[in-house]
Coordinates of C-alpha atoms in Angstrom, one line a residue:
Chain A
M139 CA 123.5 22.5 4.8
V140 CA 120.3 24.6 5.5
D141 CA 116.9 23.5 3.5
R142 CA 115.4 26.6 2.8
L143 CA 112.7 25.0 1.5
A144 CA 111.7 23.4 4.6
P145 CA 108.7 25.5 5.4
L146 CA 107.3 23.8 2.3
R147 CA 108.2 20.0 3.1
R148 CA 106.2 17.4 5.0
T149 CA 107.4 16.6 8.0
P150 CA 105.9 14.4 10.8
G151 CA 103.2 15.6 11.9
I152 CA 102.9 18.3 9.5
V153 CA 101.3 19.0 6.1
R154 CA 101.8 22.3 4.1
L155 CA 98.2 24.2 3.3
H156 CA 98.6 26.8 0.3
G157 CA 95.5 28.9 -0.2
H158 CA 94.2 28.7 -3.6
R159 CA 94.4 32.3 -5.3
A160 CA 94.1 33.2 -1.8
A161 CA 91.0 31.6 -0.6
R162 CA 88.5 31.5 -3.5
G163 CA 86.0 29.5 -1.4
V164 CA 84.9 32.5 0.9
L165 CA 86.8 35.5 -0.9
P166 CA 87.2 37.2 -3.7
E167 CA 89.8 35.1 -6.0
N168 CA 93.2 36.8 -6.5
T169 CA 92.6 39.9 -4.6
L170 CA 94.7 41.9 -2.5
L171 CA 91.9 41.9 0.6
A172 CA 91.8 38.3 0.1
F173 CA 95.7 37.8 0.2
R174 CA 95.6 39.9 3.2
N175 CA 92.8 38.3 4.9
T176 CA 94.6 34.7 4.1
F177 CA 97.7 35.4 5.6
D178 CA 95.7 36.9 8.7
I179 CA 94.6 33.4 9.3
G180 CA 97.8 31.8 9.5
V181 CA 98.1 30.4 5.9
Q182 CA 101.9 30.7 4.8
V183 CA 101.5 30.0 1.6
V184 CA 99.4 31.6 -0.8
E185 CA 99.1 30.2 -4.4
L186 CA 98.3 32.9 -7.3
D187 CA 97.9 33.9 -11.3
I188 CA 100.1 35.7 -12.8
L189 CA 98.9 37.0 -16.5
S190 CA 100.5 40.1 -18.4
T191 CA 99.2 43.5 -19.4
S192 CA 99.6 44.9 -23.0
D193 CA 102.0 47.6 -21.4
G194 CA 103.7 44.9 -19.6
I195 CA 102.8 45.0 -16.2
P196 CA 102.1 41.5 -14.5
V197 CA 98.8 41.1 -12.7
I198 CA 97.4 38.8 -10.8
T199 CA 94.3 37.1 -12.5
H200 CA 94.0 33.5 -14.1
N201 CA 91.8 33.8 -17.1
P202 CA 93.3 35.1 -20.3
R203 CA 90.6 37.1 -20.8
L204 CA 88.0 39.2 -18.0
L205 CA 85.4 37.0 -17.3
S206 CA 81.7 37.9 -17.6
A207 CA 80.8 35.7 -14.1
S208 CA 83.2 37.7 -12.2
T209 CA 83.8 40.9 -13.5
R210 CA 81.8 44.7 -13.4
D211 CA 82.8 47.2 -15.7
A212 CA 83.2 51.1 -14.4
E213 CA 79.6 51.9 -14.1
G214 CA 79.1 48.4 -12.3
N215 CA 77.5 46.6 -15.4
W216 CA 78.4 43.0 -15.9
L217 CA 80.7 42.0 -18.9
S218 CA 78.4 40.0 -21.1
G219 CA 79.8 37.1 -23.6
E220 CA 83.5 37.2 -23.8
G221 CA 85.3 39.9 -22.1
P222 CA 88.7 41.5 -23.4
R223 CA 91.8 39.9 -23.2
I224 CA 94.1 40.9 -20.4
H225 CA 97.1 41.3 -22.7
D226 CA 95.3 43.7 -24.8
L227 CA 94.5 46.0 -22.0
T228 CA 97.0 48.3 -20.3
Y229 CA 97.2 48.2 -16.8
E230 CA 95.1 51.5 -16.4
E231 CA 92.5 50.2 -18.8
L232 CA 92.4 47.0 -16.6
S233 CA 92.1 48.7 -13.3
R234 CA 88.9 50.2 -14.1
Y235 CA 86.9 46.8 -14.0
D236 CA 86.1 45.2 -10.6
V237 CA 86.3 42.0 -10.0
G238 CA 85.0 41.6 -6.2
G239 CA 82.1 39.2 -6.5
L240 CA 80.7 37.1 -8.7
R241 CA 77.6 37.2 -10.8
A242 CA 74.2 35.4 -9.3
G243 CA 72.7 32.8 -11.9
T244 CA 76.1 31.9 -13.5
T245 CA 77.8 28.1 -13.0
Y246 CA 81.0 29.8 -11.7
A247 CA 79.3 31.2 -8.8
A248 CA 77.1 28.5 -7.9
R249 CA 80.5 26.5 -7.6
Y250 CA 81.5 29.0 -4.7
P251 CA 78.3 30.1 -2.8
D252 CA 80.3 31.2 0.3
Q253 CA 82.3 33.5 -1.3
A254 CA 81.7 37.2 -0.1
F255 CA 80.7 39.6 -2.3
L256 CA 82.0 43.3 -2.8
N257 CA 83.0 46.7 -4.6
G258 CA 85.8 48.2 -5.9
Q259 CA 88.3 45.2 -6.0
Q260 CA 90.8 45.8 -8.7
I261 CA 93.0 43.3 -10.2
P262 CA 96.2 44.0 -8.8
K263 CA 99.5 44.6 -9.7
F264 CA 101.8 41.5 -8.6
E265 CA 104.0 44.4 -7.4
D266 CA 101.2 45.7 -5.1
L267 CA 101.2 41.7 -3.2
A268 CA 105.0 41.8 -3.2
R269 CA 104.9 45.1 -1.4
M270 CA 102.5 43.7 1.1
L271 CA 105.1 41.0 1.6
A272 CA 107.4 43.4 3.4
E273 CA 105.3 44.2 6.3
P274 CA 106.6 42.6 9.3
A275 CA 103.2 40.6 9.8
Y276 CA 103.6 38.7 7.1
R277 CA 107.7 38.1 6.8
D278 CA 107.3 33.9 6.6
I279 CA 104.7 34.0 3.9
W280 CA 105.8 32.3 0.8
L281 CA 104.1 32.7 -2.9
N282 CA 103.3 30.0 -4.9
I283 CA 103.0 31.8 -8.4
E284 CA 101.9 30.3 -11.4
I285 CA 102.4 32.0 -14.6
K286 CA 99.8 31.7 -16.9
S287 CA 100.9 30.6 -20.6
H288 CA 99.5 28.6 -23.2
P289 CA 101.7 27.0 -26.2
E290 CA 98.9 27.4 -28.4
H291 CA 97.9 31.0 -27.6
P292 CA 101.1 33.1 -27.9
E293 CA 98.5 36.1 -28.2
N294 CA 97.5 35.4 -24.5
T295 CA 101.1 36.7 -22.9
P296 CA 104.2 38.5 -24.1
P297 CA 107.2 36.4 -25.3
I298 CA 108.2 34.2 -22.7
P299 CA 111.7 35.5 -22.2
D300 CA 110.1 39.2 -21.7
Y301 CA 107.3 37.8 -19.5
V302 CA 109.6 35.7 -17.2
A303 CA 111.9 38.8 -16.9
A304 CA 109.4 40.9 -15.5
V305 CA 108.4 38.3 -12.8
L306 CA 111.9 37.7 -11.7
S307 CA 112.4 41.6 -11.9
I308 CA 109.9 42.1 -9.5
L309 CA 110.9 39.0 -7.2
R310 CA 114.3 40.6 -6.9
R311 CA 113.6 44.1 -6.6
H312 CA 111.4 43.1 -3.3
G313 CA 113.8 40.6 -2.1
L314 CA 111.4 37.6 -2.6
E315 CA 113.7 35.2 -4.3
D316 CA 114.1 33.2 -0.9
R317 CA 110.0 33.1 -0.4
A318 CA 108.8 32.4 -3.9
I319 CA 108.0 29.1 -5.8
L320 CA 107.4 29.6 -9.8
Q321 CA 104.9 27.2 -11.5
S322 CA 103.4 26.5 -15.0
F323 CA 101.4 24.0 -16.7
D324 CA 103.6 25.4 -19.9
W325 CA 107.1 23.7 -18.8
R326 CA 108.6 25.8 -21.4
V327 CA 108.1 28.8 -19.2
L328 CA 109.8 27.0 -16.7
E329 CA 112.7 26.2 -18.5
E330 CA 113.4 30.1 -19.1
I331 CA 113.4 30.4 -15.4
A332 CA 116.0 27.9 -15.0
R333 CA 117.8 29.4 -17.4
K334 CA 117.2 32.9 -16.2
A335 CA 117.0 32.2 -12.4
P336 CA 118.1 28.6 -11.9
D337 CA 118.0 29.4 -7.7
I338 CA 114.3 30.4 -7.9
P339 CA 112.5 26.6 -7.4
R340 CA 110.3 25.7 -10.3
S341 CA 107.3 23.9 -9.8
Y342 CA 105.5 21.5 -12.6
L343 CA 102.1 21.3 -12.8
S344 CA 100.5 18.5 -14.4
Y345 CA 96.9 17.2 -15.7
L346 CA 97.1 13.8 -16.8
P347 CA 95.0 12.8 -19.9
R348 CA 91.7 11.2 -19.1
P349 CA 88.0 10.2 -21.0
N350 CA 86.6 13.6 -20.5
P351 CA 89.1 16.5 -19.4
T352 CA 87.6 19.3 -17.9
M353 CA 90.4 21.6 -19.0
E354 CA 93.4 21.0 -21.5
V355 CA 95.9 18.0 -20.4
N356 CA 99.3 19.3 -20.3
V357 CA 101.5 15.8 -19.9
F358 CA 101.6 13.5 -22.6
E359 CA 104.4 12.3 -25.2
A360 CA 105.2 14.9 -27.7
S361 CA 102.7 17.7 -25.7
P362 CA 103.8 21.3 -26.7
W363 CA 103.3 22.2 -23.4
I364 CA 106.3 20.2 -21.8
G365 CA 109.0 21.9 -23.7
S366 CA 112.2 20.1 -24.1
A367 CA 111.6 17.5 -21.3
P368 CA 112.4 14.0 -22.0
W369 CA 108.7 12.1 -21.9
A370 CA 110.2 8.6 -23.6
R371 CA 113.6 8.3 -21.8
F372 CA 111.6 8.1 -18.6
G373 CA 108.8 6.4 -19.7
G374 CA 106.3 8.9 -18.9
S375 CA 107.2 9.2 -15.2
L376 CA 106.2 12.6 -13.8
P377 CA 108.4 12.4 -10.9
R378 CA 111.4 11.2 -13.1
I379 CA 110.8 13.9 -15.7
V380 CA 110.6 16.3 -13.0
S381 CA 113.4 15.7 -11.4
H382 CA 115.4 15.4 -14.7
Q383 CA 114.3 19.1 -15.6
G384 CA 115.7 20.3 -12.2
G385 CA 112.4 21.0 -10.4
M386 CA 112.2 21.1 -6.7
F387 CA 107.9 20.5 -6.9
W388 CA 105.8 18.5 -8.6
C389 CA 102.5 19.4 -8.6
P390 CA 100.0 17.0 -10.0
Y391 CA 96.0 17.3 -9.9
H392 CA 94.6 15.5 -7.1
E393 CA 92.5 12.9 -8.7
D394 CA 95.9 12.0 -10.2
L395 CA 97.4 11.2 -6.8
D396 CA 99.0 7.7 -6.9
P397 CA 100.5 7.3 -3.4
E398 CA 103.5 5.1 -5.0
E399 CA 104.4 8.2 -7.6
V400 CA 104.0 10.4 -4.6
A401 CA 106.7 8.3 -2.4
L402 CA 109.0 8.1 -5.5
A403 CA 109.2 11.8 -6.1
R404 CA 109.7 12.2 -2.4
D405 CA 112.6 10.0 -2.5
L406 CA 114.0 11.8 -5.5
G407 CA 113.9 15.0 -3.3
L408 CA 111.2 16.6 -5.0
I409 CA 108.1 18.7 -2.9
V410 CA 104.6 17.2 -3.7
N411 CA 101.7 19.9 -3.9
T412 CA 98.5 19.0 -5.4
W413 CA 95.5 21.1 -6.6
T414 CA 93.0 22.1 -6.1
V415 CA 91.6 19.8 -3.4
N416 CA 88.3 21.1 -1.3
S417 CA 85.6 18.4 -0.4
P418 CA 86.9 17.0 3.1
E419 CA 86.9 13.7 1.5
D420 CA 89.6 14.8 -0.9
I421 CA 91.7 16.6 1.4
L422 CA 91.7 13.5 3.2
R423 CA 92.8 11.8 0.3
A424 CA 95.2 14.1 -0.5
I425 CA 96.9 13.4 2.8
D426 CA 96.6 10.2 2.9
A427 CA 98.4 10.0 -0.3
G428 CA 101.6 11.6 1.2
V429 CA 102.1 14.9 -0.5
D430 CA 103.5 17.9 1.1
G431 CA 101.4 20.4 0.4
I432 CA 97.6 20.9 -0.3
I433 CA 96.2 23.9 -2.6
T434 CA 93.1 24.6 -1.4
D435 CA 89.9 27.0 -2.0
Y436 CA 88.9 26.5 1.6
P437 CA 92.1 26.8 3.9
G438 CA 90.3 27.3 7.4
R439 CA 88.4 23.9 6.7
A440 CA 91.7 22.2 5.7
Q441 CA 93.1 23.5 9.0
R442 CA 90.3 22.1 10.8
L443 CA 90.7 18.8 8.7
L444 CA 94.3 18.3 9.6
L445 CA 93.6 19.1 13.4
A446 CA 91.0 16.6 13.8
R447 CA 93.5 13.9 12.3
G448 CA 96.4 15.1 14.5
L449 CA 98.5 16.9 12.1
S450 CA 98.9 20.7 11.6
W451 CA 100.2 22.6 8.8
R452 CA 102.8 24.8 10.4
E453 CA 105.3 24.2 13.6
D454 CA 103.8 26.8 16.1
I455 CA 100.3 25.2 15.6
R456 CA 100.1 22.3 18.1
P457 CA 98.4 19.1 16.5
V458 CA 95.4 18.9 18.6
R459 CA 94.0 15.2 19.3
A460 CA 90.2 14.7 19.5
T461 CA 90.9 12.7 23.2
G462 CA 91.6 13.8 26.6
Chain B
M233 CA 62.9 64.2 10.4
V234 CA 66.1 62.2 9.7
D235 CA 65.9 58.5 10.4
R236 CA 68.9 57.7 12.2
L237 CA 68.1 54.0 12.0
A238 CA 67.3 54.0 8.3
P239 CA 71.1 51.9 7.7
L240 CA 69.4 49.3 9.4
R241 CA 65.4 49.2 8.0
R242 CA 64.3 47.1 5.0
T243 CA 63.7 48.6 2.1
P244 CA 62.5 47.3 -1.1
G245 CA 65.3 45.8 -2.7
I246 CA 67.4 45.6 0.9
V247 CA 67.6 43.1 3.7
R248 CA 69.8 43.9 5.8
L249 CA 72.7 41.5 7.2
H250 CA 74.2 41.6 10.4
G251 CA 77.6 39.2 11.3
H252 CA 77.0 36.9 13.7
R253 CA 80.1 37.2 16.2
A254 CA 81.9 38.9 13.5
A255 CA 81.8 35.8 11.0
R256 CA 81.8 32.4 13.2
G257 CA 81.2 30.3 10.2
V258 CA 84.6 31.4 8.8
L259 CA 86.5 33.0 11.7
P260 CA 87.0 32.5 15.3
E261 CA 84.1 34.4 17.6
N262 CA 84.0 37.5 18.5
T263 CA 87.9 38.2 18.0
L264 CA 89.4 41.5 16.7
L265 CA 90.7 39.6 13.7
A266 CA 87.6 38.6 12.9
F267 CA 85.7 41.5 13.2
R268 CA 88.1 43.6 11.1
N269 CA 88.0 40.9 7.8
T270 CA 84.0 41.2 8.3
F271 CA 84.1 44.9 8.0
D272 CA 86.5 44.3 5.0
I273 CA 83.9 42.2 3.1
G274 CA 81.5 45.0 3.0
V275 CA 79.1 43.6 6.2
Q276 CA 77.7 47.0 8.0
V277 CA 76.7 45.2 11.2
V278 CA 78.2 43.1 13.7
E279 CA 76.4 41.2 16.3
L280 CA 78.7 40.8 19.5
D281 CA 78.4 39.5 23.2
I282 CA 79.4 41.4 26.3
L283 CA 80.8 40.5 29.3
S284 CA 82.5 41.9 32.1
T285 CA 86.0 41.0 34.0
S286 CA 86.1 41.1 37.7
D287 CA 87.9 44.3 37.5
G288 CA 84.6 46.0 35.7
I289 CA 86.1 45.7 31.9
P290 CA 83.6 44.9 29.2
V291 CA 84.9 41.9 27.2
I292 CA 83.5 40.8 23.9
T293 CA 82.6 37.1 24.9
H294 CA 79.6 34.5 24.9
N295 CA 79.7 32.2 27.4
P296 CA 80.0 32.8 31.2
R297 CA 82.7 31.1 31.6
L298 CA 85.6 30.4 29.2
L299 CA 84.9 27.3 26.9
S300 CA 86.7 24.1 26.9
A301 CA 86.2 23.5 23.3
S302 CA 87.5 27.2 22.3
T303 CA 90.0 28.0 24.8
R304 CA 93.8 27.3 25.5
D305 CA 96.1 28.4 28.5
A306 CA 99.0 30.3 28.2
E307 CA 101.1 27.3 27.7
G308 CA 99.1 26.2 24.7
N309 CA 97.1 23.5 26.4
W310 CA 93.3 23.2 26.0
L311 CA 91.1 23.9 29.3
S312 CA 89.3 20.4 30.8
G313 CA 85.9 20.3 31.8
E314 CA 84.6 23.8 33.0
G315 CA 86.6 26.7 32.5
P316 CA 86.9 29.5 34.9
R317 CA 84.1 32.1 34.8
I318 CA 85.0 35.3 32.9
H319 CA 83.4 37.7 35.9
D320 CA 86.1 35.9 38.4
L321 CA 89.3 36.6 36.5
T322 CA 90.8 40.2 36.0
Y323 CA 91.1 41.1 32.2
E324 CA 95.1 40.6 32.7
E325 CA 94.3 37.1 33.7
L326 CA 91.8 36.6 30.9
S327 CA 93.8 38.1 28.3
R328 CA 96.3 35.1 28.8
Y329 CA 93.8 32.9 26.9
D330 CA 93.6 32.1 23.2
V331 CA 90.3 32.0 21.8
G332 CA 91.6 31.5 18.1
G333 CA 90.5 28.1 17.4
L334 CA 88.2 25.3 17.9
R335 CA 89.0 22.3 19.8
A336 CA 88.8 18.9 17.4
G337 CA 86.4 16.4 18.6
T338 CA 84.1 18.4 20.3
T339 CA 80.1 19.0 19.2
Y340 CA 81.0 22.9 19.4
A341 CA 84.0 22.5 16.5
A342 CA 81.9 20.2 14.4
R343 CA 79.3 22.9 13.9
Y344 CA 81.3 25.2 12.5
P345 CA 83.8 23.0 10.1
D346 CA 85.0 25.8 8.2
Q347 CA 86.4 28.0 10.8
A348 CA 90.2 29.0 10.6
F349 CA 92.4 28.2 13.7
L350 CA 94.9 30.6 14.5
N351 CA 97.1 31.2 17.5
G352 CA 97.3 34.3 19.8
Q353 CA 94.1 35.5 19.9
Q354 CA 93.0 37.0 22.8
I355 CA 89.3 37.8 24.1
P356 CA 89.0 41.5 23.4
K357 CA 88.0 44.2 25.4
F358 CA 84.9 46.4 24.3
E359 CA 86.8 49.3 24.1
D360 CA 89.8 47.8 21.4
L361 CA 86.8 47.0 19.1
A362 CA 85.1 50.9 19.5
R363 CA 88.6 51.9 18.9
M364 CA 88.6 50.2 15.5
L365 CA 85.8 51.8 14.6
A366 CA 87.2 55.3 14.4
E367 CA 89.3 54.0 11.6
P368 CA 88.1 55.9 8.4
A369 CA 87.1 52.6 6.7
Y370 CA 84.9 51.8 9.3
R371 CA 83.0 54.8 9.8
D372 CA 80.0 53.2 8.3
I373 CA 79.8 50.0 10.4
W374 CA 77.4 49.8 13.2
L375 CA 77.6 47.8 16.4
N376 CA 74.8 45.5 17.6
I377 CA 75.9 45.0 21.2
E378 CA 74.5 42.1 23.0
I379 CA 74.7 42.4 26.8
K380 CA 74.6 38.8 28.4
S381 CA 72.9 38.7 31.6
H382 CA 70.9 35.9 33.6
P383 CA 68.3 36.9 36.0
E384 CA 68.9 33.4 37.8
H385 CA 73.1 34.2 37.9
P386 CA 74.0 37.3 39.2
E387 CA 77.4 35.9 40.0
N388 CA 78.1 36.1 36.2
T389 CA 77.9 39.9 35.8
P390 CA 78.3 42.8 37.6
P391 CA 75.1 44.6 39.4
I392 CA 73.1 45.7 36.3
P393 CA 73.4 49.5 36.9
D394 CA 77.3 49.4 37.2
Y395 CA 77.5 46.8 33.8
V396 CA 75.5 49.4 31.7
A397 CA 77.1 52.3 33.1
A398 CA 80.8 50.6 31.8
V399 CA 79.5 49.7 28.4
L400 CA 77.6 53.1 28.1
S401 CA 80.8 55.2 29.2
I402 CA 83.0 53.2 26.4
L403 CA 80.1 54.2 23.8
R404 CA 79.9 57.7 24.9
R405 CA 83.9 58.2 24.8
H406 CA 84.4 56.7 21.3
G407 CA 81.2 58.9 20.1
L408 CA 79.2 55.8 18.9
E409 CA 75.8 56.0 20.6
D410 CA 75.2 57.0 16.9
R411 CA 75.9 53.3 15.5
A412 CA 75.2 51.2 18.5
I413 CA 72.0 48.9 19.2
L414 CA 71.6 47.9 23.0
Q415 CA 70.3 44.2 23.1
S416 CA 69.4 41.7 25.6
F417 CA 67.5 38.2 26.2
D418 CA 67.6 39.8 30.1
W419 CA 64.9 42.7 29.4
R420 CA 66.0 44.1 32.9
V421 CA 69.1 45.0 31.4
L422 CA 67.4 47.2 28.7
E423 CA 65.2 49.2 31.0
E424 CA 68.3 50.1 33.0
I425 CA 69.2 51.4 29.6
A426 CA 66.2 53.0 28.9
R427 CA 66.6 54.9 32.2
K428 CA 70.4 55.4 31.5
A429 CA 70.7 56.3 27.8
P430 CA 67.3 56.3 26.3
D431 CA 68.3 57.7 23.1
I432 CA 70.4 54.4 22.3
P433 CA 68.3 52.0 20.7
R434 CA 67.0 48.7 22.2
S435 CA 66.7 45.4 21.0
Y436 CA 64.6 42.7 22.6
L437 CA 65.5 39.4 22.3
S438 CA 63.1 36.5 22.5
Y439 CA 63.1 32.5 22.5
L440 CA 59.9 31.2 22.7
P441 CA 58.7 28.1 24.8
R442 CA 59.1 25.0 22.8
P443 CA 59.0 21.1 23.3
N444 CA 62.4 20.6 23.4
P445 CA 64.5 23.8 23.8
T446 CA 68.1 24.1 23.5
M447 CA 68.8 27.3 25.4
E448 CA 67.0 29.0 28.0
V449 CA 63.2 30.1 26.9
N450 CA 63.5 34.2 27.9
V451 CA 59.3 35.1 27.1
F452 CA 56.5 33.6 29.0
E453 CA 54.1 35.2 31.6
A454 CA 55.9 36.2 34.8
S455 CA 59.4 35.2 33.3
P456 CA 62.2 36.5 35.4
W457 CA 63.7 37.8 31.8
I458 CA 61.2 40.2 31.0
G459 CA 61.5 42.7 33.8
S460 CA 58.1 44.6 34.3
A461 CA 57.1 44.2 30.7
P462 CA 53.3 43.7 30.8
W463 CA 53.0 40.3 29.3
A464 CA 49.4 39.9 29.9
R465 CA 47.7 43.2 28.9
F466 CA 49.2 42.6 25.4
G467 CA 48.0 38.8 25.6
G468 CA 51.7 38.1 25.1
S469 CA 51.9 39.9 21.9
L470 CA 55.9 40.2 21.8
P471 CA 55.8 43.2 18.8
R472 CA 53.2 44.9 21.2
I473 CA 55.2 44.2 24.5
V474 CA 58.4 45.3 22.7
S475 CA 56.8 48.4 21.2
H476 CA 55.3 49.4 24.9
Q477 CA 58.9 49.3 26.2
G478 CA 59.9 51.9 24.2
G479 CA 62.0 49.0 22.0
M480 CA 63.1 49.7 18.4
F481 CA 64.4 46.6 17.5
W482 CA 62.6 43.2 18.0
C483 CA 65.0 40.0 17.6
P484 CA 63.1 36.8 17.5
Y485 CA 64.8 33.5 17.1
H486 CA 64.4 32.5 13.3
E487 CA 62.6 29.3 13.7
D488 CA 59.6 31.6 15.8
L489 CA 59.4 33.8 13.2
D490 CA 55.6 34.2 11.8
P491 CA 55.2 37.0 9.0
E492 CA 52.1 38.0 10.4
E493 CA 53.8 39.1 13.6
V494 CA 56.7 40.5 11.8
A495 CA 54.5 42.7 10.0
L496 CA 52.5 43.5 13.0
A497 CA 55.8 44.9 14.3
R498 CA 57.1 46.9 11.1
D499 CA 53.6 48.2 11.4
L500 CA 54.3 49.4 15.0
G501 CA 57.5 51.2 14.0
L502 CA 59.7 48.2 15.0
I503 CA 62.8 47.1 13.5
V504 CA 62.8 43.4 13.3
N505 CA 66.0 41.3 13.1
T506 CA 66.1 37.7 13.4
W507 CA 69.1 35.1 15.0
T508 CA 71.1 33.1 13.7
V509 CA 70.2 32.1 10.7
N510 CA 73.0 30.1 8.8
S511 CA 71.5 27.6 6.2
P512 CA 70.4 28.5 2.9
E513 CA 66.8 27.6 3.6
D514 CA 66.7 29.4 6.9
I515 CA 68.0 32.4 4.7
L516 CA 65.5 32.5 2.4
R517 CA 62.5 31.8 4.6
A518 CA 63.9 34.7 7.0
I519 CA 63.9 36.7 3.9
D520 CA 60.5 35.7 3.4
A521 CA 59.2 36.3 6.2
G522 CA 59.8 40.4 6.0
V523 CA 62.5 40.7 8.5
D524 CA 64.7 43.8 8.3
G525 CA 67.7 42.4 9.0
I526 CA 69.5 38.8 9.2
I527 CA 72.3 37.8 11.9
T528 CA 74.2 35.3 10.4
D529 CA 77.6 33.1 11.1
Y530 CA 77.9 33.0 7.5
P531 CA 77.2 36.6 5.6
G532 CA 79.5 35.8 2.8
R533 CA 76.9 33.1 2.2
A534 CA 74.1 35.7 3.1
Q535 CA 75.1 38.3 0.4
R536 CA 75.3 35.5 -2.3
L537 CA 72.0 34.3 -1.6
L538 CA 70.5 38.1 -1.3
L539 CA 71.8 38.7 -4.8
A540 CA 70.7 35.5 -6.1
R541 CA 67.0 37.0 -5.0
G542 CA 67.6 40.3 -6.9
L543 CA 68.4 41.7 -3.3
S544 CA 71.1 43.4 -1.8
W545 CA 72.1 44.3 1.8
R546 CA 73.5 48.0 1.1
E547 CA 72.5 50.8 -1.2
D548 CA 75.9 50.5 -2.6
I549 CA 75.6 47.3 -3.9
R550 CA 73.5 46.9 -6.8
P551 CA 71.1 43.7 -6.6
V552 CA 72.1 41.7 -9.6
R553 CA 69.7 39.6 -11.4
A554 CA 70.2 36.3 -12.5
T555 CA 68.9 36.9 -16.0
G556 CA 70.2 38.8 -18.7

């Protein structure tokens, strides 16, 4: 039997790289320009975020509202305060904003000091990226598509059945069912995908409880994020729960990585990717933890660290050892 | 009178950026892929290096010999030891080598840890880049073309008249005389350009004597690098010498910058660019020294530092202040 997920699995000598929001460390996140330039450096998988406009168009952007740190209006002025909700704007309204750069002086900008700054970058339709993947040079590219959804904020997105149907419709129209992973922190979305498109592989994102979480924890007993997943039956073992749910991928936060759990997940047949791994130390630790794939804002840096370890990220790039 | 060099001059609020070898910090240097991706982020000027093959074809590469730290042969093996001389290879022979990445474990690779690694990048013909500049999106791009030449190693290059003629011929064929700067550490090359094409602006590169130079010093009395430039007449004042030579640009090493000399150069009508400025501290120091343009391996980083200072690098990007 052909393993069509082989390009996403770790093999001896190869750890996969997923460019996070294309390559947020160096290019404006989730823009078509960034996707193209990231494909061009030989990154085979890109991670991206989906939300929906008020007229039901899946678009590629991360935050439920336009972010003042990264959004200029049609006159070139920075948004102030809380921007409008993506799901309250038509695509035509949304397309007037420019997300080509980060605003100096903001905390968000300070986190990505090498990210290029340009004008004229719209939030793309998901379909625009799907269309780009038909280009001959990009026939081996995979998409790791995160569907943004929040159990306590249904106003941010369409009803889940409609939302999932819209994304699947684009994948099918462009023949991308064989090059797509669908992932979410909201596992209810993944249940809907399992019903509608059981053959498209699903990835279960997780962020464990901790003393000072920097975002919302999604995995714990009776969490609204995990839908009908039977937490207690598996004693909270995420690899076992994801496997039971029919997931092909488990995607834990990199600080939550435990090599024994990664090994268990792989024994269960899962592919383990981890997010979002940027510092050299963290990238090396993720490699050592045994993951299949690393989601990073700095794919060039991750390529180079793999090579320095005698590893690679794709079959046609040879591991290059430091000696000899 | 129209100042056709206006896009290269500092104006209140604007310091120009030149991508060094395109953007060596993040992409393989002097490759077509790197030039395209650097133009795409809104960098209006790229610096590049010219050498010549044995069959007289100007190519874009920096070192007189293929560098073992950055060159693989047709079988994908790294060159060992000293590679062949560019000027001893035909273009057909040269085009079999791959310069898409840096070799792990080398000193050179360690200097650019975020540079992407890919296969299949040839040393380009200069004419390939000239052709790219005809694309509508790249009509405002300028080239800062460094012609590599060494007074004590004539075997590295064609005779200067032939060499200069070959480069000029490509500029003229592609109508790029109005978007090109020609620069060299070997000012004899610039004298030849002054004779053959006096209207194409020339840039005089300089690296001053110092206790432990990391490359060859080119400016001192009776230096073979400065040709007929009258050193003693101007007491070694580089701005005055460059101005006397009819240069439009002076391009000192960034550690040699002296704000008073920069001011003098600008009073004399020169444009001052400085190379190669990469750390945030050095970039800010170069801005403060009053230069017109900064040549950097990290153009994204330099864009962001300018914005954080309330400055910009081009008229259609607004300075963005940290407050408000």
